[in-house]
Tab-separated table of C-alpha atoms in Angstrom:
chain	number	residue	atom	x	y	z
X	166	UNK	CA	124.496	95.492	102.224
X	167	UNK	CA	124.975	98.280	104.699
X	168	UNK	CA	127.575	100.923	104.110
X	169	UNK	CA	130.633	100.844	106.315
X	170	UNK	CA	129.777	104.389	107.322
X	171	UNK	CA	126.607	105.479	108.937
X	172	UNK	CA	123.724	106.312	106.688
X	173	UNK	CA	124.262	110.051	106.957
X	174	UNK	CA	127.964	109.748	106.004
X	175	UNK	CA	127.527	108.163	102.592
X	176	UNK	CA	129.420	110.273	100.110
X	177	UNK	CA	127.261	111.951	97.466
X	178	UNK	CA	127.911	111.145	93.825
X	179	UNK	CA	127.936	113.696	90.976
X	180	UNK	CA	124.422	114.670	89.912
X	181	UNK	CA	125.088	113.585	86.324
X	182	UNK	CA	126.096	110.124	87.509
X	183	UNK	CA	122.950	109.806	89.668
X	184	UNK	CA	120.837	111.016	86.748
X	185	UNK	CA	122.344	108.277	84.605
X	186	UNK	CA	121.448	105.708	87.261
X	187	UNK	CA	117.858	106.952	87.342
X	188	UNK	CA	117.548	106.893	83.537
X	189	UNK	CA	119.038	103.402	83.273
X	190	UNK	CA	116.834	102.114	86.104
X	191	UNK	CA	113.624	103.442	84.608
X	192	UNK	CA	114.669	102.306	81.173
X	193	UNK	CA	115.437	98.787	82.406
X	194	UNK	CA	112.058	98.555	84.126
X	195	UNK	CA	110.092	99.825	81.146
X	196	UNK	CA	111.921	97.810	78.501
X	197	UNK	CA	111.819	94.552	80.457
X	198	UNK	CA	108.114	95.073	81.197
X	199	UNK	CA	107.517	95.745	77.500
X	200	UNK	CA	109.295	92.515	76.557
X	201	UNK	CA	107.222	90.576	79.093
X	202	UNK	CA	104.073	92.213	77.688
X	203	UNK	CA	105.034	91.137	74.151
X	204	UNK	CA	105.652	87.575	75.354
X	205	UNK	CA	102.358	87.545	77.279
X	206	UNK	CA	100.343	88.664	74.273
X	207	UNK	CA	102.195	86.308	71.961
X	208	UNK	CA	101.272	83.317	74.148
X	209	UNK	CA	97.868	84.591	75.263
X	210	UNK	CA	95.905	81.777	73.604
X	211	UNK	CA	97.972	79.046	75.270
X	212	UNK	CA	97.876	80.775	78.653
X	213	UNK	CA	94.108	81.196	78.382
X	214	UNK	CA	93.620	77.493	77.641
X	215	UNK	CA	95.810	76.416	80.553
X	216	UNK	CA	95.001	79.036	83.186
X	217	UNK	CA	91.599	80.424	82.124
X	218	UNK	CA	92.409	84.107	81.835
X	219	UNK	CA	89.479	86.268	82.856
X	220	UNK	CA	87.760	88.932	80.828
X	221	UNK	CA	89.566	92.181	81.560
X	222	UNK	CA	88.126	95.269	83.192
X	223	UNK	CA	89.064	97.129	79.990
X	224	UNK	CA	87.668	96.034	76.648
X	225	UNK	CA	90.130	94.057	74.552
X	226	UNK	CA	92.269	92.956	77.494
X	227	UNK	CA	92.428	89.714	79.427
X	228	UNK	CA	93.178	89.558	83.149
X	229	UNK	CA	95.555	87.194	84.954
X	230	UNK	CA	93.667	85.908	88.056
X	231	UNK	CA	96.403	83.485	89.157
X	232	UNK	CA	97.659	85.417	92.186
X	233	UNK	CA	95.568	83.732	94.881
X	234	UNK	CA	96.035	86.404	97.542
X	235	UNK	CA	95.041	89.308	95.274
X	236	UNK	CA	92.017	87.508	93.886
X	237	UNK	CA	90.988	86.292	97.342
X	238	UNK	CA	91.034	89.683	99.039
X	239	UNK	CA	89.560	91.463	96.012
X	240	UNK	CA	86.543	89.143	96.082
X	241	UNK	CA	86.103	89.489	99.834
X	242	UNK	CA	86.387	93.262	99.543
X	243	UNK	CA	83.517	93.263	97.048
X	244	UNK	CA	81.411	90.917	99.169
X	245	UNK	CA	81.686	92.484	102.598
X	246	UNK	CA	85.050	93.787	103.806
X	247	UNK	CA	84.791	97.245	102.258
X	248	UNK	CA	81.370	97.685	103.835
X	249	UNK	CA	82.440	96.478	107.273
X	250	UNK	CA	85.556	98.662	107.182
X	251	UNK	CA	83.394	101.646	106.237
X	252	UNK	CA	81.081	100.749	109.121
X	253	UNK	CA	84.053	100.754	111.480
X	254	UNK	CA	84.987	104.240	110.317
X	255	UNK	CA	81.443	105.523	110.896
X	256	UNK	CA	81.177	103.977	114.378
X	257	UNK	CA	84.587	105.337	115.315
X	258	UNK	CA	83.784	108.913	114.271
X	259	UNK	CA	80.323	108.971	115.840
X	260	UNK	CA	81.555	107.663	119.186
X	261	UNK	CA	84.580	109.972	119.069
X	262	UNK	CA	82.325	112.984	118.701
X	263	UNK	CA	79.398	112.062	120.951
X	264	UNK	CA	80.557	109.308	123.361
X	265	UNK	CA	84.381	109.293	123.542
X	266	UNK	CA	84.505	107.063	126.619
X	267	UNK	CA	82.445	104.395	124.854
X	268	UNK	CA	84.538	104.357	121.701
X	269	UNK	CA	86.772	101.406	122.613
X	270	UNK	CA	83.905	99.168	123.824
X	271	UNK	CA	81.834	100.130	120.761
X	272	UNK	CA	84.677	99.297	118.354
X	273	UNK	CA	85.317	95.999	120.163
X	274	UNK	CA	81.679	94.948	119.915
X	275	UNK	CA	81.522	96.069	116.282
X	276	UNK	CA	84.709	94.156	115.441
X	277	UNK	CA	83.343	91.025	117.102
X	278	UNK	CA	80.062	91.269	115.178
X	279	UNK	CA	81.869	91.978	111.886
X	280	UNK	CA	84.086	88.919	112.409
X	281	UNK	CA	81.056	86.789	113.280
X	282	UNK	CA	79.251	87.912	110.134
X	283	UNK	CA	81.894	86.369	107.852
X	284	UNK	CA	83.456	83.624	110.004
X	285	UNK	CA	80.218	82.474	111.620
X	286	UNK	CA	79.717	81.629	115.278
X	287	UNK	CA	81.816	78.470	115.060
X	288	UNK	CA	84.712	80.290	113.404
X	289	UNK	CA	84.722	83.019	116.040
X	290	UNK	CA	84.420	80.332	118.720
X	291	UNK	CA	87.739	78.888	117.546
X	292	UNK	CA	89.341	82.293	118.078
X	293	UNK	CA	87.721	82.666	121.499
X	294	UNK	CA	89.025	79.244	122.555
X	295	UNK	CA	92.537	80.226	121.456
X	296	UNK	CA	92.180	83.571	123.228
X	297	UNK	CA	90.944	81.940	126.429
X	298	UNK	CA	93.766	79.406	126.508
X	299	UNK	CA	96.418	82.041	125.788
X	300	UNK	CA	94.994	84.327	128.476
X	301	UNK	CA	94.809	81.565	131.078
X	302	UNK	CA	98.351	80.347	130.475
X	303	UNK	CA	99.681	83.923	130.469
X	304	UNK	CA	98.355	84.370	134.011
X	305	UNK	CA	100.897	81.742	135.124
X	306	UNK	CA	103.648	84.141	133.978
X	307	UNK	CA	105.843	81.470	132.395
X	308	UNK	CA	107.207	82.682	129.066
X	309	UNK	CA	108.275	79.234	127.870
X	310	UNK	CA	104.852	77.796	128.705
X	311	UNK	CA	103.107	80.653	126.895
X	312	UNK	CA	105.285	80.113	123.812
X	313	UNK	CA	104.599	76.366	123.843
X	314	UNK	CA	100.850	76.905	124.193
X	315	UNK	CA	100.621	79.444	121.398
X	316	UNK	CA	102.774	77.384	119.055
X	317	UNK	CA	100.547	74.373	119.693
X	318	UNK	CA	97.490	76.500	118.942
X	319	UNK	CA	99.050	77.691	115.669
X	320	UNK	CA	99.944	74.103	114.772
X	321	UNK	CA	96.246	73.154	114.886
X	322	UNK	CA	95.934	74.946	111.543
X	323	UNK	CA	97.811	72.014	109.968
X	324	UNK	CA	96.017	69.082	111.637
X	325	UNK	CA	94.121	67.410	108.808
X	326	UNK	CA	91.108	66.090	110.832
X	327	UNK	CA	90.534	69.568	112.250
X	328	UNK	CA	90.902	71.064	108.786
X	329	UNK	CA	88.183	68.766	107.442
X	330	UNK	CA	85.858	69.598	110.328
X	331	UNK	CA	86.351	73.334	109.849
X	332	UNK	CA	85.913	73.078	106.075
X	333	UNK	CA	82.537	71.487	106.730
X	334	UNK	CA	81.371	74.655	108.480
X	335	UNK	CA	81.491	76.673	105.260
X	336	UNK	CA	79.972	76.508	101.815
X	337	UNK	CA	83.098	77.625	99.976
X	338	UNK	CA	86.827	77.054	100.328
X	339	UNK	CA	87.370	80.822	100.441
X	340	UNK	CA	85.387	81.123	103.681
X	341	UNK	CA	87.567	78.442	105.268
X	342	UNK	CA	90.728	80.249	104.132
X	343	UNK	CA	89.456	83.430	105.756
X	344	UNK	CA	89.273	81.526	109.047
X	345	UNK	CA	92.841	80.259	108.558
X	346	UNK	CA	94.177	83.760	107.890
X	347	UNK	CA	92.299	85.175	110.886
X	348	UNK	CA	93.585	82.500	113.278
X	349	UNK	CA	97.168	82.933	112.020
X	350	UNK	CA	97.170	86.732	112.405
X	351	UNK	CA	95.393	86.600	115.770
X	352	UNK	CA	98.008	84.063	116.876
X	353	UNK	CA	100.629	86.823	116.700
X	354	UNK	CA	98.435	88.992	118.903
X	355	UNK	CA	97.981	86.225	121.461
X	356	UNK	CA	101.760	85.697	121.635
X	357	UNK	CA	102.282	89.447	122.046
X	358	UNK	CA	99.766	89.651	124.901
X	359	UNK	CA	101.026	86.491	126.609
X	360	UNK	CA	104.678	87.534	126.663
X	361	UNK	CA	103.892	91.078	127.762
X	362	UNK	CA	101.818	89.615	130.606
X	363	UNK	CA	104.691	87.340	131.611
X	364	UNK	CA	107.139	90.255	131.554
X	365	UNK	CA	104.924	92.501	133.722
X	366	UNK	CA	104.208	90.374	136.813
X	367	UNK	CA	103.302	93.334	139.001
X	368	UNK	CA	100.370	94.418	136.822
X	369	UNK	CA	97.154	92.558	137.661
X	370	UNK	CA	94.060	93.969	136.060
X	371	UNK	CA	91.822	90.894	135.858
X	372	UNK	CA	88.653	91.462	133.866
X	373	UNK	CA	89.890	94.812	132.489
X	374	UNK	CA	92.926	93.065	131.044
X	375	UNK	CA	90.686	90.509	129.336
X	376	UNK	CA	88.574	93.321	127.876
X	377	UNK	CA	91.686	94.963	126.417
X	378	UNK	CA	92.756	91.645	124.937
X	379	UNK	CA	89.344	91.321	123.272
X	380	UNK	CA	89.695	94.868	121.919
X	381	UNK	CA	93.201	94.124	120.639
X	382	UNK	CA	92.082	90.879	118.995
X	383	UNK	CA	88.915	92.128	117.317
X	384	UNK	CA	90.062	95.591	116.231
X	385	UNK	CA	88.472	95.333	112.803
X	386	UNK	CA	90.935	97.138	110.462
X	387	UNK	CA	93.789	94.832	111.571
X	388	UNK	CA	91.732	91.693	112.230
X	389	UNK	CA	92.041	89.648	109.020
X	390	UNK	CA	95.413	90.523	107.534
X	391	UNK	CA	97.252	93.027	109.701
X	392	UNK	CA	99.478	95.000	109.688
X	393	UNK	CA	100.891	93.665	112.951
X	394	UNK	CA	100.887	95.915	116.030
X	395	UNK	CA	102.188	94.794	119.412
X	396	UNK	CA	99.892	94.656	122.439
X	397	UNK	CA	101.537	97.488	124.453
X	398	UNK	CA	101.603	99.786	121.402
X	399	UNK	CA	97.908	99.145	120.739
X	400	UNK	CA	96.862	99.741	124.347
X	401	UNK	CA	98.959	102.874	124.769
X	402	UNK	CA	97.787	104.412	121.494
X	403	UNK	CA	94.135	103.489	121.958
X	404	UNK	CA	94.062	104.942	125.479
X	405	UNK	CA	95.727	108.130	124.300
X	406	UNK	CA	93.430	108.455	121.288
X	407	UNK	CA	90.357	108.081	123.508
X	408	UNK	CA	91.527	111.063	125.541
X	409	UNK	CA	92.308	113.163	122.466
X	410	UNK	CA	89.201	112.419	120.382
X	411	UNK	CA	87.706	115.392	118.582
X	412	UNK	CA	85.974	116.293	115.366
X	413	UNK	CA	88.989	117.598	113.481
X	414	UNK	CA	87.841	118.424	109.968
X	415	UNK	CA	91.353	117.940	108.581
X	416	UNK	CA	90.747	114.198	108.925
X	417	UNK	CA	88.370	114.411	105.970
X	418	UNK	CA	91.110	115.837	103.756
X	419	UNK	CA	93.514	113.142	104.944
X	420	UNK	CA	90.922	110.435	104.210
X	421	UNK	CA	90.267	111.689	100.677
X	422	UNK	CA	93.981	111.913	99.859
X	423	UNK	CA	94.819	108.496	101.288
X	424	UNK	CA	91.871	106.813	99.581
X	425	UNK	CA	92.959	108.435	96.333
X	426	UNK	CA	96.434	106.938	96.733
X	427	UNK	CA	95.026	103.496	97.555
X	428	UNK	CA	92.797	103.599	94.477
X	429	UNK	CA	95.834	104.586	92.377
X	430	UNK	CA	97.826	101.637	93.795
X	431	UNK	CA	94.915	99.285	93.105
X	432	UNK	CA	94.585	100.553	89.525
X	433	UNK	CA	98.331	100.139	88.949
X	434	UNK	CA	98.257	96.558	90.267
X	435	UNK	CA	95.272	95.735	88.069
X	436	UNK	CA	97.003	97.308	85.071
X	437	UNK	CA	100.021	95.049	85.593
X	438	UNK	CA	97.949	91.841	85.540
X	439	UNK	CA	96.087	93.066	82.437
X	440	UNK	CA	99.194	93.700	80.339
X	441	UNK	CA	101.594	91.097	81.777
X	442	UNK	CA	100.457	87.593	82.704
X	443	UNK	CA	103.373	87.064	85.092
X	444	UNK	CA	101.572	84.790	87.546
X	445	UNK	CA	100.398	82.422	84.821
X	446	UNK	CA	103.862	82.354	83.254
X	447	UNK	CA	105.638	81.610	86.534
X	448	UNK	CA	103.338	78.628	87.107
X	449	UNK	CA	104.546	76.872	83.946
X	450	UNK	CA	108.200	75.864	83.804
X	451	UNK	CA	108.089	75.564	80.012
X	452	UNK	CA	107.301	79.259	79.651
X	453	UNK	CA	110.054	80.130	82.121
X	454	UNK	CA	112.529	78.206	79.983
X	455	UNK	CA	111.606	79.938	76.707
X	456	UNK	CA	111.292	83.507	77.994
X	457	UNK	CA	113.762	85.859	76.245
X	458	UNK	CA	116.383	87.220	78.682
X	459	UNK	CA	114.846	90.698	78.923
X	460	UNK	CA	111.382	89.227	79.446
X	461	UNK	CA	112.830	86.934	82.131
X	462	UNK	CA	114.163	89.992	83.940
X	463	UNK	CA	110.830	91.714	83.424
X	464	UNK	CA	109.068	88.747	85.001
X	465	UNK	CA	111.249	88.956	88.114
X	466	UNK	CA	110.692	92.711	88.433
X	467	UNK	CA	106.967	92.444	87.718
X	468	UNK	CA	106.443	89.738	90.362
X	469	UNK	CA	108.165	91.674	93.136
X	470	UNK	CA	106.611	95.004	92.093
X	471	UNK	CA	103.142	93.479	92.069
X	472	UNK	CA	103.803	92.011	95.525
X	473	UNK	CA	104.772	95.504	96.715
X	474	UNK	CA	101.670	97.137	95.226
X	475	UNK	CA	99.444	94.381	96.629
X	476	UNK	CA	100.569	95.101	100.162
X	477	UNK	CA	100.337	98.844	99.703
X	478	UNK	CA	96.627	98.199	99.108
X	479	UNK	CA	96.148	95.438	101.711
X	480	UNK	CA	97.947	97.422	104.434
X	481	UNK	CA	97.022	100.871	103.135
X	482	UNK	CA	93.274	100.797	103.803
X	483	UNK	CA	93.488	99.330	107.340
X	484	UNK	CA	96.332	101.741	108.188
X	485	UNK	CA	94.246	104.662	106.974
X	486	UNK	CA	91.366	103.721	109.271
X	487	UNK	CA	93.771	103.158	112.164
X	488	UNK	CA	95.269	106.622	111.594
X	489	UNK	CA	91.776	108.111	111.674
X	490	UNK	CA	91.420	106.367	115.046
X	491	UNK	CA	94.614	108.234	116.028
X	492	UNK	CA	96.673	105.078	116.216
X	493	UNK	CA	100.172	104.931	114.722
X	494	UNK	CA	100.253	101.931	112.366
X	495	UNK	CA	103.529	100.586	110.955
X	496	UNK	CA	104.850	102.366	107.896
X	497	UNK	CA	103.694	101.029	104.559
X	498	UNK	CA	106.119	98.878	102.543
X	499	UNK	CA	109.020	100.627	100.866
X	500	UNK	CA	109.371	100.222	97.098
X	501	UNK	CA	111.198	96.985	96.351
X	502	UNK	CA	113.132	98.522	93.457
X	503	UNK	CA	115.222	100.521	95.947
X	504	UNK	CA	115.733	97.601	98.347
X	505	UNK	CA	119.384	96.623	98.184
X	506	UNK	CA	119.823	94.266	101.142
X	507	UNK	CA	118.148	91.418	103.006
X	508	UNK	CA	118.248	93.399	106.244
X	509	UNK	CA	116.632	96.400	104.572
X	510	UNK	CA	113.906	94.237	103.083
X	511	UNK	CA	112.981	92.860	106.483
X	512	UNK	CA	113.066	96.254	108.168
X	513	UNK	CA	111.110	98.215	105.603
X	514	UNK	CA	108.699	95.917	103.789
X	515	UNK	CA	106.578	94.681	106.709
X	516	UNK	CA	107.663	96.954	109.536
X	517	UNK	CA	105.022	95.622	111.929
X	518	UNK	CA	106.144	92.003	111.584
X	519	UNK	CA	109.793	93.093	111.845
X	520	UNK	CA	109.156	94.892	115.146
X	521	UNK	CA	107.208	91.886	116.420
X	522	UNK	CA	110.076	89.493	115.603
X	523	UNK	CA	112.652	91.774	117.199
X	524	UNK	CA	110.658	92.243	120.409
X	525	UNK	CA	109.476	88.678	120.995
X	526	UNK	CA	112.156	86.458	119.419
X	527	UNK	CA	115.395	88.239	118.533
X	528	UNK	CA	115.955	90.303	121.710
X	529	UNK	CA	114.738	87.693	124.255
X	530	UNK	CA	117.110	85.121	122.735
X	531	UNK	CA	120.083	87.435	123.154
X	532	UNK	CA	120.265	89.197	119.804
X	533	UNK	CA	123.513	91.051	119.282
X	534	UNK	CA	124.132	91.599	123.008
X	535	UNK	CA	125.839	88.250	123.651
X	536	UNK	CA	128.149	87.804	120.685
X	537	UNK	CA	127.925	86.479	117.156
X	538	UNK	CA	126.730	82.976	118.052
X	539	UNK	CA	123.649	84.253	119.869
X	540	UNK	CA	123.032	86.699	117.052
X	541	UNK	CA	123.094	83.883	114.502
X	542	UNK	CA	120.824	81.720	116.649
X	543	UNK	CA	118.343	84.536	117.312
X	544	UNK	CA	118.176	85.469	113.638
X	545	UNK	CA	117.780	81.841	112.555
X	546	UNK	CA	114.941	81.181	114.993
X	547	UNK	CA	113.174	84.370	113.901
X	548	UNK	CA	113.256	83.204	110.274
X	549	UNK	CA	112.236	79.712	111.385
X	550	UNK	CA	109.171	81.126	113.122
X	551	UNK	CA	108.177	83.142	110.039
X	552	UNK	CA	108.514	79.992	107.944
X	553	UNK	CA	106.329	78.024	110.377
X	554	UNK	CA	103.764	80.843	110.608
X	555	UNK	CA	103.409	80.946	106.823
X	556	UNK	CA	102.810	77.199	106.674
X	557	UNK	CA	106.260	75.584	106.817
X	558	UNK	CA	106.156	74.289	103.225
X	559	UNK	CA	109.342	73.152	101.468
X	560	UNK	CA	109.711	76.313	99.396
X	561	UNK	CA	109.269	78.434	102.541
X	562	UNK	CA	112.079	76.516	104.218
X	563	UNK	CA	114.398	77.302	101.286
X	564	UNK	CA	113.271	80.927	101.372
X	565	UNK	CA	113.914	81.229	105.126
X	566	UNK	CA	117.369	79.652	104.788
X	567	UNK	CA	118.267	82.011	101.930
X	568	UNK	CA	117.199	85.024	103.974
X	569	UNK	CA	119.070	83.815	107.048
X	570	UNK	CA	122.224	83.260	105.000
X	571	UNK	CA	121.799	86.655	103.327
X	572	UNK	CA	121.455	88.495	106.623
X	573	UNK	CA	124.436	86.645	108.130
X	574	UNK	CA	126.674	87.430	105.151
X	575	UNK	CA	125.644	91.088	105.153
X	576	UNK	CA	126.261	91.438	108.888
X	577	UNK	CA	129.580	89.623	108.563
X	578	UNK	CA	130.782	91.927	105.790
X	579	UNK	CA	129.573	94.966	107.697
X	580	UNK	CA	131.583	93.900	110.762
X	581	UNK	CA	134.622	93.132	108.600
X	582	UNK	CA	134.665	96.500	106.848
X	583	UNK	CA	133.970	98.314	110.124
X	584	UNK	CA	137.109	96.861	111.727
X	585	UNK	CA	139.864	99.367	112.396
X	586	UNK	CA	142.392	97.642	110.115
X	587	UNK	CA	140.137	97.462	107.047
X	588	UNK	CA	138.726	100.918	107.783
X	589	UNK	CA	142.218	102.406	107.860
X	590	UNK	CA	143.229	100.753	104.562
X	591	UNK	CA	140.037	101.945	102.842
X	592	UNK	CA	140.356	105.524	104.073
X	593	UNK	CA	143.999	105.751	102.950
X	594	UNK	CA	143.569	104.242	99.480
X	595	UNK	CA	139.972	104.807	98.351
X	596	UNK	CA	138.083	108.066	97.917
X	597	UNK	CA	134.700	108.494	99.568
X	598	UNK	CA	132.889	108.451	96.218
X	599	UNK	CA	134.727	105.341	95.055
X	600	UNK	CA	133.959	103.659	98.368
X	601	UNK	CA	130.293	104.270	97.758
X	602	UNK	CA	130.573	102.778	94.262
X	603	UNK	CA	132.207	99.677	95.755
X	604	UNK	CA	129.392	99.427	98.285
X	605	UNK	CA	126.974	99.669	95.355
X	606	UNK	CA	128.654	96.700	93.659
X	607	UNK	CA	128.278	94.596	96.803
X	608	UNK	CA	124.666	95.741	97.066
X	609	UNK	CA	124.021	94.671	93.466
X	610	UNK	CA	125.065	91.110	94.321
X	611	UNK	CA	122.956	91.215	97.481
X	612	UNK	CA	119.980	92.509	95.496
X	613	UNK	CA	120.312	89.671	92.983
X	614	UNK	CA	120.185	87.102	95.784
X	615	UNK	CA	117.321	88.999	97.440
X	616	UNK	CA	115.279	88.895	94.232
X	617	UNK	CA	116.056	85.188	93.865
X	618	UNK	CA	114.789	84.481	97.408
X	619	UNK	CA	111.650	86.524	96.755
X	620	UNK	CA	110.985	84.532	93.589
X	621	UNK	CA	111.163	81.323	95.630
X	622	UNK	CA	108.699	82.831	98.129
X	623	UNK	CA	106.305	84.106	95.473
X	624	UNK	CA	106.486	81.306	92.912
X	625	UNK	CA	108.059	78.261	94.549
X	626	UNK	CA	111.352	76.444	94.208
X	627	UNK	CA	110.884	75.737	90.486
X	628	UNK	CA	110.896	79.472	89.718
X	629	UNK	CA	114.057	80.041	91.734
X	630	UNK	CA	115.739	77.018	90.155
X	631	UNK	CA	115.002	78.155	86.583
X	632	UNK	CA	116.169	81.707	87.277
X	633	UNK	CA	119.378	80.481	88.887
X	634	UNK	CA	120.083	78.167	85.966
X	635	UNK	CA	119.293	80.639	83.216
X	636	UNK	CA	120.990	83.665	84.776
X	637	UNK	CA	123.973	82.342	86.732
X	638	UNK	CA	124.731	78.977	85.092
X	639	UNK	CA	123.788	79.193	81.414
X	640	UNK	CA	123.939	82.993	81.234
X	641	UNK	CA	126.960	83.674	83.459
X	642	UNK	CA	128.705	85.544	80.653
X	643	UNK	CA	125.741	87.008	78.746
X	644	UNK	CA	122.820	87.527	81.154
X	645	UNK	CA	124.362	87.906	84.602
X	646	UNK	CA	126.767	90.837	83.846
X	647	UNK	CA	124.148	93.237	82.382
X	648	UNK	CA	121.677	92.184	85.070
X	649	UNK	CA	124.183	93.043	87.814
X	650	UNK	CA	124.956	96.327	86.055
X	651	UNK	CA	121.309	97.368	86.175
X	652	UNK	CA	120.979	96.142	89.769
X	653	UNK	CA	123.976	98.339	90.567
X	654	UNK	CA	121.968	101.311	89.286
X	655	UNK	CA	118.992	100.266	91.413
X	656	UNK	CA	121.282	99.936	94.445
X	657	UNK	CA	122.792	103.393	94.018
X	658	UNK	CA	119.304	104.901	93.922
X	659	UNK	CA	118.416	102.935	97.046
X	660	UNK	CA	121.563	104.093	98.822
X	661	UNK	CA	120.777	107.692	97.880
X	662	UNK	CA	117.197	107.294	99.120
X	663	UNK	CA	118.380	105.831	102.435
X	664	UNK	CA	121.044	108.509	102.956
X	665	UNK	CA	118.848	111.441	101.934
X	666	UNK	CA	115.162	110.452	102.258
X	667	UNK	CA	112.686	112.909	100.700
């Protein structure tokens, strides 16, 4: 929930009050995690029978392997991705030093070969067919036609006969999923290129344009999972970096420090799934029903914190390599514990996807330039596209609707409190510090709904339903008030961080 004043005008609170918020926030995290740990260990035998907990990396501990995305990318990293990413870094540095003008072609060829090595010729052929169709339609310079074509191409991911054919190309289900992820992420790149081509009718570069599209598509650090970078940003930055290439030794220091941080994030994520079996617990509604209140809160915090750490790792390594290539990747996700609004979550968790949605959906549809109705429509269609891109499942539809409603309510309240009448009443009757505390209370409610929507996204509708029932229906007088009190502390820290970033 945005403050009625600009970010820089938020009134500071007394240092003792902020210290209390920090202490209560850390204490709430640690105690709720401890309670979830106690519950996990107390039900370890039952969880192991039902979910087959793995032998832990540390003696005496089990490991929760139930988060598909983490397990999937960890296994692929061990098999090949770490090696191919390292190979990209070596090729990039060698060409930067000895053959700067050949760096982009060399990285494109390397990215194509690296993709072929894991997806196979047939898998890469699917991408080339999609690329060729998107490129051909973009030459007609019809935005609506380009959108229709690319949406149809993305929809092929859900056609069962095609799925069965593509599954038959691979020995394991994981290899097929890698193809799905690659096609989905590359689909965003094809839309970016197509629309930029439609919006720039005077620029006709023919074969050179196709070569840049191939480079954009097969840039290896971003190929499988992002982060998302728009076509003009990639071209501009890659051209500039080719002109500025050198052998700066400070890059080695940067690489060591960033890799150290990524390893720390990975270790922290692994520690969480060794001491708290949150993904197993969320998969069984019986466990959700019998969790003690503090452990239930710990489960919610642990799920969203693990999601944050996971994407620090998944985006961190590719972004590091891109920075070494002198590109400017999107910022890494901001800590979810200081997220206090739906709008903030979308802006700061996946900045690349947020920019993509703003540029290609929100602004072209009118955005905030043509009144509230267009703003609502543009926002709704942006969330609808994200839902479709992720698979369009029932729980994703609920999640998208919750986020749309959250953003609309936040924007509505922001407009209301920014009106001259309300602004005048507030300034005459409420001190600046008290105004900030009131904003914090609104943010606490927004944060509660944000966490609920994230639980639906991460665990499905059954997780969101149980949390809603236990916290807001059954626990309206015993669980909800202390939960909102602690979320208020989280929100005040988030507001302080936004107003005065370190």
